[in-house]
Coordinates of C-alpha atoms and ligand atoms in Angstrom, one line a residue:
M14 CA 0.0 0.0 0.0
C15 CA 1.9 2.9 -1.5
G16 CA 5.4 2.4 -2.6
I17 CA 8.2 4.8 -1.6
V18 CA 11.6 5.1 -3.2
G19 CA 14.6 7.3 -2.6
Y20 CA 18.2 7.7 -4.0
L21 CA 21.3 9.6 -3.2
G22 CA 24.5 9.0 -5.1
D23 CA 26.6 9.7 -8.1
N24 CA 24.2 8.6 -10.9
P25 CA 21.3 10.6 -12.4
V26 CA 18.5 10.1 -10.0
Y27 CA 15.4 10.2 -12.4
P28 CA 15.9 6.7 -14.0
V29 CA 16.5 5.2 -10.6
L30 CA 13.3 6.7 -9.2
I31 CA 11.1 5.8 -12.2
K32 CA 12.3 2.3 -12.5
G33 CA 11.9 1.9 -8.7
L34 CA 8.4 3.3 -8.8
A35 CA 7.5 0.8 -11.6
R36 CA 8.6 -2.1 -9.5
L37 CA 6.7 -0.8 -6.5
E38 CA 3.5 0.0 -8.5
Y39 CA 1.8 -3.3 -7.3
R40 CA 1.6 -1.5 -3.9
G41 CA -0.7 1.2 -5.2
Y42 CA -1.4 3.1 -8.6
D43 CA -3.8 6.0 -7.7
S44 CA -1.1 8.6 -8.2
A45 CA 2.6 9.0 -8.5
G46 CA 5.1 11.6 -8.0
I47 CA 8.8 12.6 -7.5
S48 CA 11.0 15.3 -6.0
V49 CA 14.6 15.8 -7.2
I50 CA 17.1 18.4 -6.2
E51 CA 18.3 20.0 -9.6
N52 CA 20.7 23.1 -9.5
G53 CA 20.0 23.6 -5.8
K54 CA 16.2 23.6 -6.2
L55 CA 13.7 21.1 -5.3
E56 CA 11.7 20.1 -8.4
L57 CA 8.3 18.4 -7.8
Y58 CA 6.4 16.5 -10.4
K59 CA 3.2 14.7 -9.4
C60 CA -0.2 13.6 -10.9
K61 CA -3.1 11.3 -10.7
G62 CA -2.6 8.0 -12.4
K63 CA 0.2 5.5 -12.9
V64 CA 4.0 5.8 -13.2
A65 CA 3.6 6.0 -17.0
D66 CA 1.4 9.1 -16.5
L67 CA 4.1 10.6 -14.3
E68 CA 6.8 9.9 -17.0
R69 CA 4.6 11.8 -19.6
H70 CA 4.0 14.6 -17.1
V71 CA 7.9 15.0 -16.5
N72 CA 8.4 14.7 -20.2
G73 CA 12.2 14.6 -20.0
K74 CA 12.5 17.7 -17.9
L75 CA 14.5 16.1 -15.0
Q76 CA 18.1 15.5 -16.3
S77 CA 20.7 16.5 -13.9
G78 CA 19.8 15.7 -10.3
F79 CA 21.6 13.0 -8.1
V80 CA 19.3 12.9 -5.1
G81 CA 15.4 12.5 -5.0
I82 CA 12.4 10.7 -3.6
G83 CA 9.4 9.1 -5.3
H84 CA 6.0 7.7 -4.4
T85 CA 3.2 5.6 -5.9
R86 CA -0.1 5.9 -3.9
W87 CA -2.9 3.9 -2.7
A88 CA -5.4 6.5 -1.4
T89 CA -6.3 6.5 2.2
H90 CA -7.0 10.2 3.0
G91 CA -8.4 12.1 0.2
P92 CA -9.4 11.0 -3.3
P93 CA -6.7 10.2 -5.9
N94 CA -5.9 13.5 -7.6
D95 CA -2.9 15.6 -8.4
V96 CA -3.0 17.6 -5.2
N97 CA -3.1 14.5 -3.0
A98 CA -0.3 12.9 -4.8
H99 CA 3.0 12.6 -2.9
P100 CA 5.4 14.1 -2.4
H101 CA 4.1 16.9 -0.1
A102 CA 5.9 20.1 0.7
S103 CA 6.5 22.0 3.9
D104 CA 5.3 25.6 4.3
S105 CA 8.7 27.1 3.1
G106 CA 8.7 24.5 0.2
K107 CA 12.3 23.4 1.3
L108 CA 11.2 20.0 2.7
H109 CA 9.5 17.3 0.7
I110 CA 8.1 14.0 2.2
I111 CA 6.9 10.7 0.9
H112 CA 4.9 8.5 3.2
N113 CA 3.4 4.9 3.4
G114 CA 1.2 4.4 6.2
I115 CA -1.5 6.4 8.1
I116 CA -1.1 9.2 10.8
E117 CA -4.1 8.4 13.0
N118 CA -4.0 11.6 15.1
Y119 CA -3.7 13.7 11.9
A120 CA -7.0 15.5 12.7
T121 CA -5.7 16.9 16.0
L122 CA -2.3 17.7 14.5
K123 CA -4.0 19.5 11.7
E124 CA -6.0 21.7 13.9
E125 CA -3.0 22.8 15.8
L126 CA -1.0 23.4 12.7
I127 CA -3.9 25.6 11.2
N128 CA -4.2 27.5 14.4
R129 CA -0.5 28.3 14.1
G130 CA -1.0 29.7 10.6
H131 CA -0.1 26.8 8.4
V132 CA -1.8 26.5 5.0
L133 CA -2.5 23.0 3.9
K134 CA -3.2 22.1 0.3
S135 CA -4.2 18.5 0.2
D136 CA -6.5 16.3 2.2
T137 CA -3.7 14.0 3.3
D138 CA -2.4 13.0 6.6
T139 CA 1.1 13.0 5.1
E140 CA 1.1 16.8 4.5
I141 CA 0.4 17.3 8.1
L142 CA 3.6 15.5 9.0
I143 CA 5.9 17.6 7.0
H144 CA 4.3 20.8 8.2
L145 CA 4.8 19.6 11.8
I146 CA 8.4 18.8 11.3
E147 CA 9.2 22.2 9.7
D148 CA 7.1 23.8 12.5
I149 CA 9.2 22.1 15.2
Q150 CA 12.4 23.0 13.4
M151 CA 11.5 26.8 13.5
R152 CA 9.9 26.9 16.9
E153 CA 12.5 24.7 18.7
R154 CA 15.6 25.9 16.5
V155 CA 16.7 22.4 15.9
D156 CA 18.1 20.6 13.0
L157 CA 16.1 18.5 10.6
L158 CA 17.0 15.1 12.3
E159 CA 16.0 16.4 15.6
A160 CA 12.7 17.9 14.3
V161 CA 11.9 14.6 12.6
R162 CA 12.6 12.7 15.9
M163 CA 10.5 15.2 17.9
A164 CA 7.6 15.0 15.4
L165 CA 7.5 11.2 15.3
N166 CA 7.3 11.2 19.1
G167 CA 4.0 12.9 18.8
V168 CA 2.6 10.8 16.0
I169 CA 0.2 8.0 16.4
G170 CA -0.1 5.5 13.5
A171 CA 2.1 3.9 10.9
Y172 CA 4.7 5.5 8.7
A173 CA 7.6 4.8 6.3
I174 CA 8.9 8.3 5.3
V175 CA 11.7 9.8 3.4
I176 CA 12.4 13.5 3.7
I177 CA 14.5 15.5 1.1
D178 CA 15.8 19.0 2.1
A179 CA 16.6 21.6 -0.5
D180 CA 19.2 23.1 1.9
H181 CA 21.0 19.7 2.5
P182 CA 21.3 18.1 -1.0
D183 CA 23.8 15.5 0.5
T184 CA 21.3 14.0 2.8
L185 CA 18.0 12.0 3.0
I186 CA 16.3 11.3 6.3
A187 CA 14.1 8.2 6.5
A188 CA 12.0 6.6 9.4
K189 CA 9.6 3.8 9.9
K190 CA 7.0 2.4 12.1
S191 CA 4.7 -0.6 11.1
S192 CA 5.3 0.1 7.4
P193 CA 8.4 -1.4 5.7
L194 CA 11.6 0.5 4.6
V195 CA 14.7 -1.0 3.3
I196 CA 18.0 0.8 2.6
G197 CA 20.3 -0.5 0.0
I198 CA 24.0 0.4 0.3
G199 CA 25.7 0.9 -3.1
E200 CA 29.4 0.7 -4.0
G201 CA 31.7 2.8 -2.2
H202 CA 29.3 3.4 0.7
N203 CA 28.2 6.8 -0.5
E204 CA 25.5 5.7 -2.6
F205 CA 22.1 4.8 -1.1
Y206 CA 18.7 3.4 -2.3
L207 CA 15.7 3.6 -0.1
A208 CA 12.5 1.7 -0.9
S209 CA 9.4 0.0 0.7
D210 CA 10.8 -3.4 -0.5
A211 CA 13.9 -4.6 -2.0
T212 CA 12.6 -4.9 -5.7
P213 CA 13.9 -1.5 -6.8
L214 CA 17.3 -2.3 -5.3
V215 CA 18.3 -5.6 -6.7
E216 CA 19.9 -4.3 -9.8
Y217 CA 22.1 -1.9 -8.0
T218 CA 23.1 -3.6 -4.8
K219 CA 22.8 -6.8 -2.6
N220 CA 23.7 -5.1 0.7
V221 CA 20.6 -4.0 2.5
V222 CA 19.5 -2.8 6.0
Y223 CA 16.0 -3.4 7.1
L224 CA 14.9 -0.5 9.3
E225 CA 13.3 -1.4 12.5
D226 CA 10.1 0.2 14.0
E227 CA 10.8 3.8 15.4
E228 CA 14.2 4.0 13.9
I229 CA 15.4 7.1 11.9
A230 CA 18.0 6.7 9.3
V231 CA 20.2 9.5 7.8
V232 CA 22.0 8.8 4.7
N233 CA 24.7 11.2 3.9
R234 CA 27.1 11.3 0.8
K235 CA 30.1 12.0 3.1
T236 CA 29.3 10.4 6.5
G237 CA 27.4 7.5 5.2
L238 CA 24.5 5.7 7.0
S239 CA 23.7 6.3 10.6
I240 CA 20.6 5.1 12.6
R241 CA 19.0 6.3 15.9
N242 CA 15.6 5.6 17.3
I243 CA 13.0 8.0 18.2
K244 CA 14.3 7.9 21.8
N245 CA 17.7 9.3 20.4
Q246 CA 19.6 6.0 21.0
E247 CA 22.2 5.2 18.4
K248 CA 21.8 1.9 16.5
T249 CA 24.3 -0.1 14.6
P250 CA 23.1 -0.9 11.0
Y251 CA 22.8 -4.5 10.5
I252 CA 23.7 -5.3 6.9
Q253 CA 22.1 -8.3 5.3
E254 CA 22.7 -9.8 1.8
L255 CA 19.7 -9.9 -0.7
E256 CA 19.0 -13.1 -2.3
I257 CA 16.4 -12.1 -5.0
Q258 CA 17.6 -12.2 -8.7
L259 CA 16.6 -9.6 -11.3
E260 CA 15.0 -11.9 -13.8
V261 CA 12.2 -12.9 -11.4
L262 CA 11.0 -9.4 -11.3
E263 CA 10.4 -9.3 -15.1
K264 CA 7.4 -10.8 -17.0
G265 CA 9.6 -13.2 -18.9
G266 CA 7.7 -13.2 -22.2
Y267 CA 4.2 -13.5 -20.5
D268 CA 1.5 -10.8 -21.1
H269 CA 1.0 -10.4 -17.4
F270 CA 2.7 -11.1 -14.2
M271 CA -0.3 -13.1 -13.0
L272 CA -0.1 -15.5 -15.9
K273 CA 3.6 -15.9 -15.4
E274 CA 3.0 -16.6 -11.7
I275 CA 0.3 -19.1 -12.3
N276 CA 2.7 -20.9 -14.7
E277 CA 5.5 -20.7 -12.2
Q278 CA 3.7 -22.9 -9.7
P279 CA 5.3 -26.3 -10.6
A280 CA 8.6 -24.6 -9.9
S281 CA 7.6 -22.6 -6.8
I282 CA 6.0 -25.7 -5.2
R283 CA 9.2 -27.6 -6.0
D284 CA 11.2 -24.7 -4.4
C285 CA 9.0 -24.9 -1.4
L286 CA 9.5 -28.6 -1.0
R287 CA 13.3 -28.6 -1.8
G288 CA 15.4 -29.7 1.3
R289 CA 12.2 -30.2 3.4
L290 CA 10.6 -33.3 2.0
Q291 CA 13.2 -36.0 2.0
L292 CA 11.8 -38.9 0.2
Q293 CA 14.9 -41.1 0.7
K294 CA 14.9 -40.6 4.4
G295 CA 11.2 -40.6 4.6
S296 CA 11.2 -37.3 6.6
V297 CA 10.0 -33.8 6.7
T298 CA 12.3 -31.1 8.1
L299 CA 11.2 -27.4 8.5
G300 CA 14.4 -25.9 9.6
G301 CA 12.9 -22.7 10.7
I302 CA 10.4 -24.2 13.2
K303 CA 12.7 -27.0 14.4
D304 CA 12.9 -25.5 18.0
Y305 CA 9.1 -25.5 18.2
E306 CA 8.3 -29.1 17.0
Q307 CA 7.6 -30.5 20.3
K308 CA 5.4 -27.5 21.2
L309 CA 3.4 -28.1 18.0
V310 CA 3.2 -31.8 18.6
H311 CA 1.7 -31.2 22.1
A312 CA -0.4 -28.3 21.1
K313 CA -3.9 -28.2 22.5
R314 CA -5.0 -25.6 20.0
I315 CA -3.6 -23.8 16.9
I316 CA -5.1 -20.5 15.7
F317 CA -4.3 -19.2 12.1
V318 CA -4.4 -15.5 11.6
A319 CA -4.4 -14.0 8.1
C320 CA -6.3 -12.1 5.4
G321 CA -7.7 -12.6 2.0
T322 CA -6.1 -15.5 0.1
S323 CA -3.8 -16.2 2.8
Y324 CA -6.8 -16.7 5.2
Y325 CA -8.2 -19.3 2.7
A326 CA -4.7 -21.1 2.8
G327 CA -5.4 -21.1 6.6
L328 CA -8.7 -22.8 6.1
V329 CA -6.9 -25.4 4.2
G330 CA -4.5 -25.5 7.1
E331 CA -7.4 -26.2 9.4
Y332 CA -8.5 -29.2 7.4
L333 CA -4.9 -30.5 7.1
F334 CA -4.0 -30.1 10.8
E335 CA -7.2 -31.5 12.2
D336 CA -7.5 -34.3 9.8
L337 CA -3.7 -35.3 9.8
A338 CA -2.4 -34.1 13.2
R339 CA -5.6 -34.2 15.2
I340 CA -5.0 -30.7 16.6
P341 CA -8.0 -28.5 17.0
V342 CA -7.5 -25.4 14.8
E343 CA -9.3 -22.0 14.6
V344 CA -8.9 -19.8 11.6
E345 CA -9.3 -16.1 12.2
Y346 CA -9.5 -13.1 9.9
A347 CA -6.7 -11.1 11.4
S348 CA -8.8 -7.9 11.3
E349 CA -11.5 -9.4 13.5
F350 CA -9.1 -11.2 15.8
R351 CA -7.3 -8.2 16.8
Y352 CA -10.4 -6.3 17.9
R353 CA -12.5 -9.0 19.5
N354 CA -10.7 -9.6 22.8
P355 CA -9.8 -13.2 21.9
I356 CA -9.1 -15.7 24.7
I357 CA -5.5 -16.7 24.2
G358 CA -2.7 -17.6 26.5
E359 CA 0.7 -19.0 26.8
N360 CA -0.3 -22.5 25.6
D361 CA -1.6 -21.3 22.4
I362 CA 0.2 -21.4 19.1
V363 CA -0.6 -18.8 16.6
I364 CA 0.3 -19.3 13.0
A365 CA 0.3 -16.2 11.0
I366 CA 0.1 -16.5 7.1
S367 CA 1.1 -13.6 4.9
Q368 CA 2.6 -13.4 1.3
S369 CA 3.9 -9.9 1.8
G370 CA 4.7 -10.2 5.5
E371 CA 3.6 -6.6 5.9
T372 CA -0.3 -6.9 6.2
A373 CA -1.2 -4.5 8.8
D374 CA -4.0 -6.4 10.4
T375 CA -2.0 -9.6 10.5
L376 CA 0.8 -7.6 12.1
A377 CA -1.4 -6.2 14.7
A378 CA -2.9 -9.8 15.4
I379 CA 0.5 -11.1 16.0
E380 CA 1.4 -8.3 18.4
L381 CA -1.8 -8.9 20.4
A382 CA -1.2 -12.7 20.6
K383 CA 2.5 -12.1 21.6
A384 CA 1.4 -9.7 24.4
K385 CA -0.9 -12.5 25.7
G386 CA 2.2 -14.8 25.7
A387 CA 1.3 -17.1 22.7
T388 CA 3.9 -18.7 20.6
I389 CA 3.9 -17.1 17.1
I390 CA 4.9 -19.0 13.9
G391 CA 5.0 -17.2 10.6
I392 CA 4.4 -18.5 7.1
C393 CA 5.7 -15.7 4.9
N394 CA 6.9 -15.2 1.3
V395 CA 8.9 -12.1 1.6
V396 CA 12.3 -12.7 3.3
G397 CA 13.0 -10.1 5.9
S398 CA 9.4 -8.7 6.1
S399 CA 7.9 -7.3 9.2
I400 CA 5.9 -10.4 10.0
A401 CA 8.9 -12.8 9.4
R402 CA 11.0 -10.6 11.9
L403 CA 8.2 -10.4 14.4
T404 CA 7.4 -14.1 14.8
D405 CA 9.2 -16.5 17.2
A406 CA 9.9 -18.9 14.2
G407 CA 8.6 -19.5 10.9
S408 CA 9.0 -21.1 7.5
Y409 CA 9.4 -19.1 4.2
T410 CA 7.3 -20.3 1.3
H411 CA 10.0 -19.6 -1.3
A412 CA 7.6 -18.8 -4.0
G413 CA 9.8 -15.9 -5.3
P414 CA 8.5 -12.3 -5.7
E415 CA 4.7 -12.2 -6.4
I416 CA 4.0 -9.1 -8.4
G417 CA 0.5 -9.6 -9.9
V418 CA -1.9 -8.2 -7.2
A419 CA -4.0 -11.3 -7.2
S420 CA -2.1 -14.0 -5.3
T421 CA -1.6 -17.3 -7.0
K422 CA 1.7 -18.9 -6.4
A423 CA 1.8 -17.7 -3.0
F424 CA -1.4 -19.5 -2.1
T425 CA -0.1 -22.9 -3.4
A426 CA 3.2 -22.3 -1.7
Q427 CA 1.4 -21.5 1.6
V428 CA -0.6 -24.6 1.3
T429 CA 2.5 -26.6 0.6
V430 CA 4.2 -25.5 3.8
L431 CA 1.0 -26.1 5.8
T432 CA 0.9 -29.7 4.2
L433 CA 4.5 -30.2 5.2
M434 CA 4.0 -29.0 8.7
A435 CA 0.7 -31.0 9.2
L436 CA 2.3 -34.2 7.9
G437 CA 5.6 -33.7 9.9
I438 CA 3.7 -33.1 13.2
A439 CA 1.3 -35.9 12.6
H440 CA 4.0 -38.4 12.0
R441 CA 5.9 -37.3 15.2
K442 CA 2.7 -37.4 17.0
G443 CA 1.8 -40.7 15.6
S444 CA -1.7 -39.6 14.5
I445 CA -0.9 -41.1 11.1
S446 CA 0.6 -44.4 10.3
D447 CA 4.1 -44.8 8.9
S448 CA 2.7 -46.1 5.6
K449 CA 0.2 -43.2 5.2
F450 CA 3.0 -40.8 6.0
H451 CA 5.2 -42.2 3.4
R452 CA 2.5 -42.5 0.8
S453 CA 1.6 -38.9 1.4
L454 CA 5.3 -37.8 1.0
V455 CA 5.5 -39.7 -2.3
E456 CA 2.3 -38.1 -3.5
L457 CA 3.4 -34.6 -2.3
D458 CA 6.5 -34.9 -4.2
S459 CA 4.5 -35.6 -7.5
I460 CA 2.5 -32.5 -7.1
P461 CA 4.7 -30.1 -9.1
E462 CA 4.6 -32.5 -12.1
K463 CA 0.7 -32.9 -11.6
V464 CA 0.4 -29.0 -11.6
N465 CA 2.3 -29.0 -14.9
Q466 CA -0.4 -31.4 -16.3
V467 CA -3.2 -29.2 -15.0
L468 CA -1.6 -26.2 -16.8
E469 CA -1.9 -28.1 -20.0
V470 CA -5.7 -27.5 -20.0
N471 CA -5.0 -23.9 -20.6
A472 CA -6.7 -23.7 -24.0
Q473 CA -9.8 -25.5 -22.9
I474 CA -10.1 -23.0 -20.0
R475 CA -9.7 -20.1 -22.3
D476 CA -12.7 -21.5 -24.2
I477 CA -14.8 -21.8 -21.1
A478 CA -13.8 -18.2 -20.0
N479 CA -15.0 -17.0 -23.3
I480 CA -18.5 -18.5 -22.8
Y481 CA -18.9 -17.0 -19.3
K482 CA -17.0 -13.9 -19.5
D483 CA -20.2 -11.8 -19.6
A484 CA -21.8 -13.4 -16.5
D485 CA -23.0 -11.0 -13.8
N486 CA -22.6 -13.5 -11.0
A487 CA -20.8 -16.9 -10.4
L488 CA -21.0 -19.5 -7.7
Y489 CA -18.2 -21.6 -6.5
L490 CA -18.8 -24.9 -4.6
G491 CA -16.5 -27.3 -2.9
R492 CA -16.5 -29.7 0.0
G493 CA -14.1 -30.7 2.6
F494 CA -10.5 -29.8 1.4
T495 CA -11.9 -28.0 -1.6
Y496 CA -14.3 -25.7 0.2
P497 CA -11.5 -23.2 0.9
V498 CA -10.6 -23.6 -2.8
A499 CA -14.1 -22.6 -3.8
L500 CA -13.7 -19.4 -1.6
E501 CA -10.4 -18.6 -3.3
G502 CA -11.7 -19.2 -6.9
A503 CA -14.6 -16.8 -6.1
L504 CA -12.1 -14.2 -4.8
K505 CA -10.0 -14.5 -7.8
L506 CA -12.9 -13.9 -10.2
K507 CA -14.3 -11.0 -8.3
E508 CA -11.0 -9.2 -7.6
I509 CA -9.7 -9.2 -11.2
S510 CA -12.8 -9.4 -13.4
Y511 CA -15.2 -7.5 -11.1
I512 CA -17.8 -10.1 -11.6
H513 CA -19.8 -10.8 -8.4
A514 CA -18.8 -14.3 -7.1
E515 CA -19.4 -16.3 -4.0
G516 CA -17.8 -19.5 -2.8
Y517 CA -19.9 -22.0 -0.7
P518 CA -19.6 -25.4 0.9
A519 CA -21.5 -27.3 -1.7
A520 CA -24.1 -28.7 0.7
E521 CA -24.9 -25.2 2.2
M522 CA -26.2 -24.1 -1.4
K523 CA -29.7 -25.6 -0.5
H524 CA -29.8 -23.2 2.6
G525 CA -30.1 -20.1 0.5
P526 CA -27.9 -19.6 -2.4
I527 CA -30.0 -22.1 -4.5
A528 CA -32.4 -19.4 -4.9
L529 CA -30.0 -17.6 -7.2
I530 CA -29.6 -20.4 -9.7
D531 CA -31.2 -20.1 -13.1
E532 CA -30.0 -20.6 -16.6
E533 CA -27.8 -17.6 -16.5
M534 CA -25.8 -18.6 -13.4
P535 CA -22.5 -20.4 -13.9
V536 CA -21.7 -22.7 -11.0
F537 CA -18.1 -23.9 -10.8
V538 CA -17.9 -27.1 -8.7
I539 CA -14.8 -28.9 -7.6
A540 CA -16.0 -32.6 -8.0
T541 CA -12.7 -34.6 -7.8
K542 CA -12.9 -38.1 -6.3
G543 CA -12.5 -38.3 -2.6
A544 CA -14.5 -38.5 0.6
S545 CA -17.4 -36.2 -0.5
Y546 CA -17.5 -37.2 -4.2
E547 CA -20.9 -38.7 -4.2
K548 CA -22.3 -35.8 -2.0
V549 CA -20.9 -33.2 -4.6
V550 CA -22.4 -35.2 -7.4
S551 CA -25.8 -34.9 -5.7
N552 CA -25.2 -31.1 -5.3
I553 CA -24.5 -30.9 -9.1
Q554 CA -27.9 -32.6 -9.7
E555 CA -29.5 -30.0 -7.6
V556 CA -28.0 -27.3 -9.7
K557 CA -28.8 -28.9 -13.0
A558 CA -32.4 -29.4 -11.8
R559 CA -32.6 -25.6 -11.7
K560 CA -31.1 -25.2 -15.0
G561 CA -27.9 -23.8 -13.6
K562 CA -24.7 -24.0 -15.8
V563 CA -22.2 -26.4 -14.2
I564 CA -18.5 -26.2 -15.0
A565 CA -16.9 -29.1 -13.0
I566 CA -13.3 -29.9 -12.1
I567 CA -13.1 -33.6 -12.2
N568 CA -10.5 -36.3 -12.3
Y569 CA -9.3 -37.8 -15.5
G570 CA -11.8 -40.4 -16.9
D571 CA -14.7 -39.5 -14.6
T572 CA -17.8 -40.2 -16.8
V573 CA -20.5 -39.7 -14.1
V574 CA -19.9 -35.8 -13.7
K575 CA -19.0 -35.5 -17.4
E576 CA -22.5 -36.6 -18.2
L577 CA -24.2 -34.2 -15.8
A578 CA -22.1 -31.0 -16.2
D579 CA -22.2 -28.5 -19.1
H580 CA -18.3 -28.3 -19.1
T581 CA -15.6 -30.3 -17.3
I582 CA -11.9 -29.6 -16.7
E583 CA -10.0 -32.7 -16.0
I584 CA -7.1 -32.9 -13.6
P585 CA -4.9 -35.7 -12.2
E586 CA -6.0 -37.6 -9.1
T587 CA -4.3 -37.2 -5.8
D588 CA -4.8 -37.6 -2.1
D589 CA -7.8 -35.7 -0.7
C590 CA -5.6 -33.5 1.3
L591 CA -3.5 -32.5 -1.7
V592 CA -6.5 -31.6 -4.0
P593 CA -6.4 -27.9 -3.2
L594 CA -2.9 -27.7 -4.7
L595 CA -4.3 -28.9 -8.1
S596 CA -7.9 -27.9 -8.2
V597 CA -7.1 -24.2 -7.5
V598 CA -5.0 -23.9 -10.6
P599 CA -7.8 -24.1 -13.2
L600 CA -9.8 -21.5 -11.3
Q601 CA -6.8 -19.1 -11.3
L602 CA -6.5 -19.5 -15.1
L603 CA -10.2 -19.1 -15.5
S604 CA -10.3 -15.8 -13.6
Y605 CA -7.3 -14.6 -15.5
Y606 CA -8.8 -15.3 -18.9
V607 CA -12.2 -13.9 -18.0
A608 CA -10.4 -10.7 -16.8
V609 CA -8.4 -10.4 -19.9
M610 CA -11.4 -10.9 -22.1
R611 CA -13.3 -8.2 -20.1
G612 CA -10.5 -5.8 -20.8
C613 CA -9.6 -5.4 -17.1
N614 CA -6.2 -4.6 -15.8
V615 CA -5.2 -8.0 -14.6
D616 CA -2.0 -7.2 -12.7
Q617 CA -3.3 -4.0 -11.1
P618 CA -7.1 -4.4 -10.5
R619 CA -9.1 -1.2 -9.5
N620 CA -9.0 -0.1 -5.9
L621 CA -6.6 -2.8 -4.9
A622 CA -3.0 -2.9 -3.8
K623 CA -0.8 -5.9 -3.1
S624 CA 0.6 -5.1 0.3
V625 CA -2.1 -3.8 2.5
T626 CA -0.1 -1.9 5.2
V627 CA -3.2 0.1 6.5
E628 CA -5.9 -1.6 8.5
Ligands
F6R708 C1 -6.0 -11.8 -3.1 C2 -4.9 -11.2 -2.3 C3 -5.2 -10.6 -1.0 C4 -4.1 -11.1 0.0 C5 -4.4 -10.3 1.3 C6 -3.3 -10.7 2.3 O1 -5.5 -12.2 -4.3 O2 -3.8 -11.1 -2.8 O3 -6.5 -11.1 -0.5 O4 -4.1 -12.4 0.1 O5 -4.3 -9.0 1.2 O6 -2.0 -10.4 1.9 P1 -0.8 -11.0 2.6 O7 -0.8 -12.6 2.2 O8 0.4 -10.4 1.9 O9 -0.9 -10.9 4.0

């Protein structure tokens, strides 16, 4: 949610900022802007729209600056327009700021500033902050760093900020709390890149420092990087090495990142299993949670907290952990959990699931559970993300950067980690037999190849998408392990094609949604062989009796559902508990093609952003 980028060095700043903003555009694309110091003057360009609109707006006018900041916005306070676009300027115009987050006490601060004669131009909370900083600088006669520190002590909310000062072109000041900020250190230690995540930095440097909450960083051409916290204590920068490769940030010949990421799933699931599933030894090892294995084996209850697609992965986790490891599980929307005074204590294990590792609600849920003494385990994709750093232990999903706003490969990687965890714990606990454990490992190992086979039905899915692309509504049905997949299928369709869709447990249909069914209603049913197969066949018959259109995902060679359904998509057979990993793939492809055929912006759907760092 909002991407920020900054650069200070010996190279022209404009290309670095624009390229960085394009990489961060998945975080928000309501408006974009940059401020660059050229010939001692702060030049500001900003406009409603995307980074490409900003480039047109700048129109080659920024050539010679070596220090600057840039922002791509997901609107919170005030509509997306030119005025509300970042950067925002102080009263004197000498300080500019970019911000990702929300200043919660902005209304009080605004009133105070207006009473002191400040004139605010935008509706944003961010503009308040830069006025406040300059106000303190003037009133208290302190330098900019001290003014930033004092201002942040009076701010409630979340922020990742970078400030540029026309009078000090050799310096940028950055700070963060609850929103991410990473600093890349270039060659010679007098070149610095600042960004919301590491993607704008990878092509320039591998050496990064992740700023911690309430830390303020100063990067200076001569003195380098120094960090202190808002209590004015000095901190030693901890330099880490980045592992992302540049190629994974490009589309690699695909029309959209989403399609690329769907097609990457055989490889991303394989990467997730690598070194963890040891077929020869017949074991599962998740190094990151090794010290917590016993605790998990003896757990009386596990609570998953997550949002969106990650929440649906958590629902699959519930079925996995209860069925295999016989541990009671609750799955909670992080946004509900954090505000509903949950009963939780030292014996509880909370597993937070998040692709970005930055989701504000999930972070807050973790903080709450931590304060109540629970053990917190994370399942994150982004290495070094806030959630990954806040948890007691965790397993990365190793899916690689996911850039399409709609989550695809992150979901299957999350489910893969959950499957490994559940199988490993179940085996240690003795809740599944040796032979079932070994059979499941062999089957899990074959999943990447089976996902490859599912991807081969691409053309057929495109044809089905073409038939239903103009639908106003759609229903998704699944049972048992595939119920969360039905929810995820519906979410994928609605978020990128703007068709209203609902996921339901197949048997619940007759308790209400069946009233919606008529000859216009496409009903996507996951009807693979397994414990509820016969029941789902009956549910399909109920839909057909009301003239609904059934598109069923079935196993190779199933003639029963083929007879009943209007269209079928055939996928390989697998264990019940692994079906989510295969059955979700055709639904991802279907949403993708429907969205493309409707002319929607697949990778950047309206109103959405990838990393939801506001609550
Ligand atoms: C849907 C989607 C969102 C995210 C949700 C949580 O395709 O991407 O629903 O799953 O915003 O994000 P993370 O997993 O980053 O915490």
